[in-house]
Amino acid sequence: MPQLVPFYYMNEIVFAFAIIVFILYVLSKYILPRIVRL
């Protein structure tokens, strides 16, 4: 089991990074055009 621990943490980091990238993509796609129009 100890060899799975680094893989688990790596998976968590990749998952969190994917969520952050997705949020930034949504923000840039939907919120930035509204700010530019104002």
Short mmCIF file of N, CA and C in Angstrom, two decimals:
data_model
loop_
_atom_site.label_atom_id
_atom_site.label_comp_id
_atom_site.label_asym_id
_atom_site.label_seq_id
_atom_site.Cartn_x
_atom_site.Cartn_y
_atom_site.Cartn_z
N MET A 1 0.79 -1.22 0.00
CA MET A 1 0.00 0.00 0.00
C MET A 1 0.84 1.29 0.00
N PRO A 2 2.03 1.34 0.64
CA PRO A 2 2.76 2.62 0.69
C PRO A 2 3.09 3.17 -0.69
N GLN A 3 3.28 2.31 -1.68
CA GLN A 3 3.65 2.82 -2.99
C GLN A 3 2.47 3.51 -3.68
N LEU A 4 1.25 3.30 -3.18
CA LEU A 4 0.09 3.96 -3.77
C LEU A 4 -0.11 5.38 -3.25
N VAL A 5 0.53 5.72 -2.14
CA VAL A 5 0.31 7.04 -1.54
C VAL A 5 0.78 8.17 -2.47
N PRO A 6 1.99 8.12 -3.04
CA PRO A 6 2.40 9.20 -3.95
C PRO A 6 1.48 9.31 -5.16
N PHE A 7 1.02 8.16 -5.67
CA PHE A 7 0.10 8.17 -6.80
C PHE A 7 -1.21 8.86 -6.42
N TYR A 8 -1.68 8.62 -5.20
CA TYR A 8 -2.92 9.23 -4.73
C TYR A 8 -2.77 10.74 -4.65
N TYR A 9 -1.66 11.20 -4.08
CA TYR A 9 -1.45 12.65 -3.98
C TYR A 9 -1.27 13.27 -5.36
N MET A 10 -0.60 12.58 -6.25
CA MET A 10 -0.43 13.09 -7.61
C MET A 10 -1.78 13.21 -8.30
N ASN A 11 -2.65 12.21 -8.08
CA ASN A 11 -3.98 12.24 -8.67
C ASN A 11 -4.77 13.42 -8.13
N GLU A 12 -4.68 13.68 -6.83
CA GLU A 12 -5.37 14.82 -6.21
C GLU A 12 -4.88 16.13 -6.82
N ILE A 13 -3.56 16.26 -7.00
CA ILE A 13 -3.00 17.50 -7.55
C ILE A 13 -3.47 17.70 -8.99
N VAL A 14 -3.45 16.64 -9.78
CA VAL A 14 -3.90 16.74 -11.17
C VAL A 14 -5.38 17.09 -11.22
N PHE A 15 -6.18 16.49 -10.35
CA PHE A 15 -7.62 16.75 -10.32
C PHE A 15 -7.89 18.20 -9.94
N ALA A 16 -7.20 18.70 -8.92
CA ALA A 16 -7.38 20.10 -8.50
C ALA A 16 -6.92 21.04 -9.61
N PHE A 17 -5.83 20.72 -10.28
CA PHE A 17 -5.33 21.56 -11.37
C PHE A 17 -6.34 21.60 -12.52
N ALA A 18 -6.97 20.46 -12.82
CA ALA A 18 -7.97 20.42 -13.88
C ALA A 18 -9.17 21.28 -13.52
N ILE A 19 -9.59 21.26 -12.26
CA ILE A 19 -10.71 22.09 -11.82
C ILE A 19 -10.36 23.57 -11.95
N ILE A 20 -9.14 23.94 -11.56
CA ILE A 20 -8.72 25.34 -11.64
C ILE A 20 -8.68 25.80 -13.10
N VAL A 21 -8.16 24.97 -13.98
CA VAL A 21 -8.10 25.31 -15.40
C VAL A 21 -9.51 25.48 -15.96
N PHE A 22 -10.42 24.59 -15.57
CA PHE A 22 -11.80 24.66 -16.05
C PHE A 22 -12.48 25.94 -15.58
N ILE A 23 -12.28 26.30 -14.31
CA ILE A 23 -12.87 27.53 -13.76
C ILE A 23 -12.31 28.75 -14.49
N LEU A 24 -11.00 28.78 -14.71
CA LEU A 24 -10.40 29.91 -15.42
C LEU A 24 -10.93 29.99 -16.85
N TYR A 25 -11.15 28.86 -17.48
CA TYR A 25 -11.69 28.84 -18.84
C TYR A 25 -13.11 29.40 -18.88
N VAL A 26 -13.93 28.98 -17.92
CA VAL A 26 -15.31 29.48 -17.85
C VAL A 26 -15.32 30.98 -17.57
N LEU A 27 -14.47 31.42 -16.63
CA LEU A 27 -14.40 32.85 -16.32
C LEU A 27 -14.00 33.66 -17.54
N SER A 28 -12.97 33.21 -18.25
CA SER A 28 -12.49 33.96 -19.40
C SER A 28 -13.50 33.93 -20.55
N LYS A 29 -14.30 32.87 -20.62
CA LYS A 29 -15.23 32.74 -21.74
C LYS A 29 -16.51 33.53 -21.51
N TYR A 30 -17.01 33.58 -20.27
CA TYR A 30 -18.31 34.18 -20.01
C TYR A 30 -18.25 35.51 -19.29
N ILE A 31 -17.27 35.72 -18.43
CA ILE A 31 -17.26 36.92 -17.59
C ILE A 31 -16.41 38.03 -18.21
N LEU A 32 -15.29 37.67 -18.83
CA LEU A 32 -14.45 38.71 -19.44
C LEU A 32 -15.16 39.47 -20.56
N PRO A 33 -15.92 38.85 -21.45
CA PRO A 33 -16.63 39.63 -22.49
C PRO A 33 -17.59 40.65 -21.89
N ARG A 34 -18.24 40.31 -20.77
CA ARG A 34 -19.16 41.27 -20.14
C ARG A 34 -18.40 42.45 -19.56
N ILE A 35 -17.23 42.18 -18.97
CA ILE A 35 -16.41 43.27 -18.43
C ILE A 35 -15.92 44.17 -19.58
N VAL A 36 -15.56 43.56 -20.70
CA VAL A 36 -15.09 44.34 -21.84
C VAL A 36 -16.22 45.20 -22.40
N ARG A 37 -17.45 44.68 -22.44
CA ARG A 37 -18.58 45.45 -22.95
C ARG A 37 -18.89 46.64 -22.06
N LEU A 38 -18.70 46.48 -20.74
CA LEU A 38 -18.95 47.61 -19.84
C LEU A 38 -17.90 48.70 -20.09
#
